[in-house]
């Protein structure tokens, strides 16, 4: 039983790597696409998000805070009222807005809990970075405010004058500023590179998967299937053999792409175990979809044409080619019905935000659900005679 | 009894492809299935091997039903499909190895068999080449080799010589003959009369899904009404002369068309009767210009049974 399954699986694996064109589609294309799209959309002004500040406090400290944020130079800032900002956000004119509530200065002076709100579209990948900036800036303001209030209570001078002095000093002396900028622009660039790398890896693994499941149709065309059915091999063994083969092929490809992109593009894929589970779920999903398509067509060529069409279009939907923030709202909603969206979501969490399995429970769960449904349906479409 | 087929029926949709086929094949026998394109040979073979289901009837191999023991029986059969069922991008060796393993061969035994089989089909020097670089005849030979890997008791060959040159064809026929002589039971389908005549002890003629004649070559030919055909080119045909020839013992039937100088005389034991026919003709003033004897063969039997030729 095991031996037959292994024989079929290993033979398929061997077969695919004997074809020179396999290397192009499996490794050449994804790396090339990552290089082109990754560098195209990263770096420069382009990635700087446009963020609106709603300043409801309009106090000295609030303005200091805004200056502080502006100094970090990681976003394009503009200013309006809250209603306008909210409507701009829902219209996708801005990436998000920062709400400085009334009483900001008072709370700060009284050392009370502060609430800075950053509202953004859920797909925005850079939110963590912005929050980091907001937090760091606030920290600085708090330190300088504390310092100046202590100073003023000692000297009797007005705290505002002292604060300006201190915060100016902090700004120039800390050296923190330039450090932050380089780190953040690098981060934005890396993030796009990671997203493209993950995205194109997903897309080309799916394509390679599609062409490897095509071997069943091809076998039927060439008559190899006929001979396979004549061997004393049960349908279950044959099916499991093929599935294992596809799965292994997918993993070899993914593994190599991960390694190469790490070396060439300096991409961190993050938590290994979480990656393995996530990608396995994606592979099973893809095998299911491919078998499903194979069930409707006659030849492996038809399957390739039709399947690639499905893969490319769903990859566009899922945000493989470009960040999802640039597409209209309803498209972002539609993306949630595509497995690649969840794979990408999960991978980005692992790569950029350094998440662990716990953080990608949702993408993994949804992908596994997709996988079970597609594989279940796909297997029933395999015709044995 | 090696193989027993009983009242086998198979239809695709409304079309009956195999119609109540029954025959038995003994161990070590070589059995030929002769029939034109579309007769249902491949379909019949696929049902015998358990590759497609059948509607009615039974197939037994060594008294075991293929329905009940498909895997046991598949292990005993080696099938050479009509199409070249090999992986074109893999080498001959890889292909043979794979098929051997699919029949349960392992490790050293499998490698040994690969070499033996390559030797047997005379392609040892091409072992490492991809199948796609082989000629049609070579592919056919590996196609046969793949079925021999597990040393099956029964070898079923579906038109193994289709579409290849005469030389390769002879090579393959010799190979099959050798296999049969070494004790293998063989089922061989073809629409070439000469092939089954050369190879097979017993023959079933199949047309439109029915076995219309079954027996040894001699039995079948004797079934031909009037066995051989004597063709006479004559002058001065006379009614009386023809009647006299018709009265000769062994002469079954005479075809004589008006305004033609030919006589077709259907006769048993043609060579012994030949002299009497010519003497009778001459005695009646019929001038005999040429004589030709057509020996009975499967082609003429098929023609007689169906009114058609095996190949069009
Ligand atoms: N899967 C199928 N579905 C429908 N009809 C089929 C199928 N397979 C075969 N047939 C029909 O069954 C008939 C017999 O086909 P089969 O291939 O058995 O003939 P054959 O004797 O092997 O012919 P050939 O000498 O050309 O190989 C043909 O009319 C064919 O169209
Ligand atoms: Mg056929």
XYZ file of C-alpha atoms in Angstrom, chain A:
385
model
C 0.000 0.000 0.000
C 2.543 2.559 1.200
C 5.063 1.292 -1.347
C 2.716 1.826 -4.302
C 1.752 5.288 -3.077
C 5.402 6.202 -2.685
C 6.236 4.773 -6.115
C 3.622 6.933 -7.825
C 4.532 10.030 -5.813
C 8.271 9.744 -6.328
C 7.896 8.985 -10.009
C 5.814 12.126 -10.532
C 8.355 14.151 -8.600
C 11.198 12.752 -10.682
C 9.259 13.290 -13.869
C 8.540 16.956 -13.287
C 12.145 17.780 -12.479
C 13.320 16.017 -15.630
C 11.504 18.608 -17.723
C 13.628 21.708 -18.271
C 10.589 23.966 -18.654
C 9.523 23.077 -15.108
C 12.408 25.101 -13.747
C 11.347 28.209 -15.617
C 7.773 28.187 -14.446
C 8.574 26.927 -10.967
C 11.540 29.113 -10.094
C 12.518 31.524 -12.846
C 9.197 33.269 -13.305
C 8.309 33.925 -9.652
C 11.746 35.346 -8.911
C 11.621 37.553 -11.985
C 8.144 38.826 -11.155
C 9.136 39.500 -7.564
C 12.109 41.482 -8.758
C 10.092 43.582 -11.207
C 6.958 44.235 -9.174
C 8.789 44.380 -5.877
C 11.171 47.144 -6.873
C 8.586 48.946 -8.994
C 6.254 49.632 -6.118
C 8.700 50.033 -3.303
C 10.810 52.969 -2.155
C 10.407 56.659 -3.094
C 7.381 58.853 -2.464
C 5.019 56.288 -3.838
C 4.792 54.175 -0.773
C 4.366 57.064 1.621
C 0.797 56.816 2.817
C -1.410 59.912 2.850
C -2.681 60.429 6.354
C -5.037 63.116 7.560
C -4.717 64.595 11.013
C -7.854 65.702 12.768
C -6.704 68.022 15.478
C -9.629 68.608 17.830
C -7.460 69.925 20.611
C -5.461 72.582 18.819
C -3.287 73.124 21.860
C 0.430 73.703 22.079
C 1.160 70.137 23.026
C -1.053 68.797 20.282
C 0.851 70.907 17.762
C 4.133 69.732 19.203
C 2.926 66.197 18.796
C 2.012 66.812 15.163
C 5.415 68.401 14.542
C 6.979 65.356 16.041
C 5.036 63.034 13.736
C 5.787 65.199 10.733
C 9.471 65.111 11.551
C 9.516 61.347 11.102
C 8.734 61.896 7.440
C 7.080 58.545 6.810
C 3.699 59.842 5.695
C 2.154 62.662 3.773
C 0.118 64.696 6.217
C -2.858 66.948 5.708
C -5.413 68.406 8.052
C -9.196 68.522 8.092
C -12.109 67.971 10.428
C -13.296 64.581 11.525
C -16.300 64.232 9.172
C -14.264 65.066 6.124
C -11.512 62.688 7.163
C -13.988 59.856 7.697
C -15.545 60.362 4.285
C -12.127 60.630 2.636
C -11.142 57.357 4.227
C -14.223 55.546 3.042
C -13.643 56.998 -0.425
C -10.066 55.738 -0.305
C -8.663 59.206 -0.847
C -6.495 58.714 2.193
C -4.913 55.694 3.795
C -6.115 56.643 7.243
C -6.542 59.435 9.704
C -5.224 60.270 13.120
C -7.661 61.669 15.602
C -6.316 63.894 18.346
C -9.201 64.291 20.732
C -10.154 67.399 22.613
C -8.434 67.458 25.963
C -5.187 66.018 24.655
C -3.091 68.643 26.390
C -5.083 68.516 29.591
C -4.797 64.733 29.855
C -1.140 64.911 29.091
C -0.480 67.485 31.754
C -2.514 65.572 34.303
C -0.732 62.401 33.292
C -4.037 60.756 32.464
C -4.674 58.017 29.980
C -4.440 59.313 26.447
C -6.347 58.187 23.447
C -4.848 58.737 20.036
C -6.920 57.078 17.366
C -5.598 55.886 14.090
C -8.306 54.778 11.706
C -7.294 52.983 8.560
C -8.608 50.501 6.035
C -8.286 46.948 7.362
C -6.025 45.840 4.535
C -3.441 48.525 5.095
C -0.249 46.664 5.758
C 1.661 49.617 7.133
C -0.689 50.305 10.019
C 1.681 48.787 12.507
C 4.420 51.080 11.351
C 2.205 54.186 11.660
C 1.105 53.145 15.118
C 4.718 52.725 16.039
C 5.436 56.270 14.896
C 2.450 57.629 16.797
C 3.487 55.785 19.892
C 7.121 56.851 19.729
C 6.169 60.449 19.160
C 3.741 60.403 22.013
C 6.377 58.914 24.222
C 8.683 61.766 23.425
C 6.015 64.385 24.029
C 5.197 62.771 27.336
C 8.807 62.788 28.423
C 9.330 66.400 27.485
C 6.038 67.428 29.074
C 6.907 65.642 32.261
C 10.292 67.235 32.276
C 8.926 70.708 31.703
C 6.143 70.410 34.279
C 8.632 69.271 36.864
C 10.919 72.093 35.834
C 8.162 74.670 35.962
C 6.945 73.511 39.347
C 10.490 74.008 40.589
C 11.198 77.300 38.904
C 7.741 78.809 38.585
C 8.281 79.550 34.922
C 5.506 78.754 32.505
C 5.818 75.123 31.348
C 5.121 76.019 27.773
C 8.281 77.987 27.234
C 10.357 75.334 28.852
C 8.642 72.617 26.877
C 9.490 74.207 23.580
C 13.068 74.420 24.663
C 13.243 70.853 25.822
C 11.457 69.376 22.894
C 13.632 71.333 20.489
C 16.626 69.986 22.231
C 15.270 66.478 22.131
C 14.602 66.785 18.429
C 18.064 67.902 17.532
C 20.129 66.078 20.034
C 18.626 62.626 20.111
C 19.662 61.607 16.619
C 16.641 59.416 16.799
C 15.033 61.227 13.911
C 17.279 60.180 11.041
C 17.506 56.711 12.403
C 13.771 56.403 12.378
C 13.481 57.632 8.835
C 15.913 55.218 7.304
C 14.463 52.385 9.249
C 10.951 53.173 8.213
C 11.471 53.754 4.512
C 13.453 50.584 4.432
C 10.640 48.872 6.181
C 8.083 50.118 3.670
C 10.244 48.930 0.820
C 10.824 45.595 2.447
C 7.166 45.248 3.076
C 6.279 45.637 -0.558
C 9.068 43.317 -1.569
C 7.791 40.751 0.914
C 4.224 41.131 -0.259
C 5.216 40.710 -3.899
C 7.540 37.860 -3.090
C 4.874 36.062 -1.100
C 2.258 36.889 -3.704
C 4.190 35.686 -6.710
C 5.398 32.641 -4.865
C 1.763 31.809 -4.199
C 0.769 32.454 -7.797
C 3.513 30.432 -9.408
C 3.209 27.602 -6.942
C -0.451 27.476 -7.915
C 0.440 27.463 -11.591
C 3.026 24.745 -11.163
C 0.515 22.805 -9.115
C -2.005 23.171 -11.908
C 0.382 21.834 -14.487
C 1.396 18.954 -12.235
C -2.213 17.882 -11.685
C -2.483 18.028 -15.469
C -0.528 14.767 -15.511
C -3.711 12.873 -14.743
C -5.361 14.221 -17.881
C -2.149 13.760 -19.818
C -1.959 10.162 -18.620
C -5.449 9.579 -19.922
C -4.556 11.098 -23.271
C -1.390 9.051 -23.699
C -2.854 5.776 -22.497
C -0.579 5.604 -19.477
C -3.655 5.810 -17.297
C -5.009 2.708 -19.019
C -1.905 0.773 -18.100
C -1.993 2.162 -14.569
C -5.517 0.884 -14.184
C -4.365 -2.527 -15.420
C -1.781 -2.815 -12.639
C -2.879 -4.371 -9.371
C -3.186 -0.971 -7.732
C -6.310 0.204 -5.958
C -7.888 3.537 -6.819
C -7.165 4.775 -3.327
C -3.462 3.966 -3.666
C -3.316 5.660 -7.031
C -5.146 8.748 -5.816
C -3.074 9.053 -2.656
C 0.082 8.525 -4.698
C -0.781 11.363 -7.011
C -1.885 13.668 -4.191
C 1.311 13.014 -2.274
C 3.318 13.615 -5.441
C 1.630 16.963 -6.086
C 2.055 17.964 -2.479
C 5.757 17.137 -2.516
C 6.279 18.956 -5.807
C 4.553 22.005 -4.325
C 6.738 21.863 -1.251
C 9.975 21.454 -3.137
C 9.064 24.508 -5.162
C 7.948 26.555 -2.186
C 10.974 25.557 -0.160
C 13.414 26.505 -2.869
C 11.641 29.798 -3.562
C 11.688 30.637 0.130
C 15.382 29.919 0.374
C 16.310 31.797 -2.788
C 14.174 34.855 -1.988
C 15.703 34.968 1.466
C 19.167 35.079 -0.040
C 18.513 37.319 -3.048
C 15.854 39.719 -1.766
C 16.716 39.518 1.882
C 13.190 38.485 2.740
C 12.324 37.055 6.131
C 9.578 34.455 5.988
C 9.155 34.268 9.748
C 7.922 31.461 11.935
C 8.772 28.152 10.231
C 6.044 25.970 11.742
C 3.363 28.540 11.006
C 4.657 28.841 7.435
C 4.542 25.077 6.959
C 0.953 24.821 8.122
C -0.195 27.826 6.133
C 1.502 26.744 2.922
C 0.367 23.143 3.267
C -3.187 24.379 3.532
C -2.680 26.509 0.430
C -1.187 23.562 -1.479
C -4.057 21.254 -0.611
C -6.437 23.993 -1.632
C -4.691 24.418 -4.977
C -4.572 20.674 -5.660
C -8.308 20.543 -5.009
C -9.042 23.446 -7.354
C -6.843 21.971 -10.077
C -8.470 18.532 -9.837
C -11.839 20.222 -9.892
C -10.972 22.043 -13.122
C -9.454 18.850 -14.543
C -12.808 17.193 -14.019
C -14.477 19.557 -16.465
C -12.021 19.505 -19.341
C -10.772 16.869 -21.752
C -7.086 17.638 -22.213
C -4.249 18.926 -20.081
C -3.899 21.881 -22.475
C -7.477 22.919 -21.828
C -6.891 22.545 -18.129
C -3.790 24.720 -18.324
C -5.537 27.499 -20.255
C -8.640 27.509 -18.133
C -6.808 26.964 -14.867
C -4.260 29.705 -15.446
C -7.060 32.097 -16.264
C -8.702 31.284 -12.941
C -5.431 31.541 -11.046
C -4.335 34.849 -12.565
C -7.689 36.529 -12.105
C -8.111 35.361 -8.535
C -4.539 36.401 -7.778
C -5.367 39.891 -9.039
C -8.378 39.951 -6.758
C -6.365 38.735 -3.816
C -3.763 41.489 -4.065
C -0.877 39.468 -5.440
C 0.106 42.053 -8.041
C -0.514 45.248 -6.133
C -1.423 46.309 -2.595
C -5.146 46.006 -1.982
C -5.374 49.561 -0.605
C -5.323 50.858 -4.148
C -8.462 49.008 -5.242
C -12.055 50.101 -4.537
C -13.761 49.067 -1.363
C -16.040 46.403 -2.771
C -13.081 44.745 -4.500
C -11.379 44.528 -1.141
C -14.453 42.762 0.143
C -14.530 40.379 -2.807
C -10.890 39.514 -2.133
C -11.953 37.784 1.054
C -13.614 35.037 -0.955
C -10.367 34.064 -2.634
C -7.974 31.604 -0.942
C -4.884 33.519 -2.058
C -6.046 36.530 -0.051
C -5.861 34.499 3.128
C -2.566 32.920 2.197
C -1.125 36.364 1.567
C -2.661 37.722 4.727
C -1.131 34.895 6.712
C 2.262 35.152 5.068
C 2.407 38.921 5.596
C 1.581 38.486 9.239
C 4.455 36.016 9.530
C 6.901 37.945 7.366
C 6.359 41.591 8.196
C 4.776 41.540 11.597
C 6.718 38.548 12.852
C 3.559 36.717 13.875
C 3.280 33.156 15.132
C 0.688 30.445 14.572
C -1.651 32.129 17.017
C -1.706 35.265 14.866
C -2.674 33.423 11.707
C -5.314 31.137 13.128
C -7.938 32.887 11.054
C -6.150 32.657 7.662
C -5.138 29.051 8.365
C -8.636 28.112 9.423
C -10.210 29.692 6.369
C -7.608 28.191 4.031
C -8.105 24.745 5.523
C -11.842 25.116 5.064
C -11.261 26.091 1.422
C -8.856 23.145 1.119
C -11.322 20.591 2.470
C -14.114 21.817 0.229
C -12.018 22.048 -2.945
C -10.161 18.773 -2.410
C -13.393 17.007 -1.553
C -15.055 18.250 -4.701
C -11.875 17.845 -6.764
C -11.395 14.178 -5.843
C -14.934 13.304 -6.819
C -14.177 14.725 -10.265
C -11.332 12.288 -10.901
C -12.621 9.746 -13.402
C -10.967 6.357 -13.281
C -12.243 4.770 -16.484
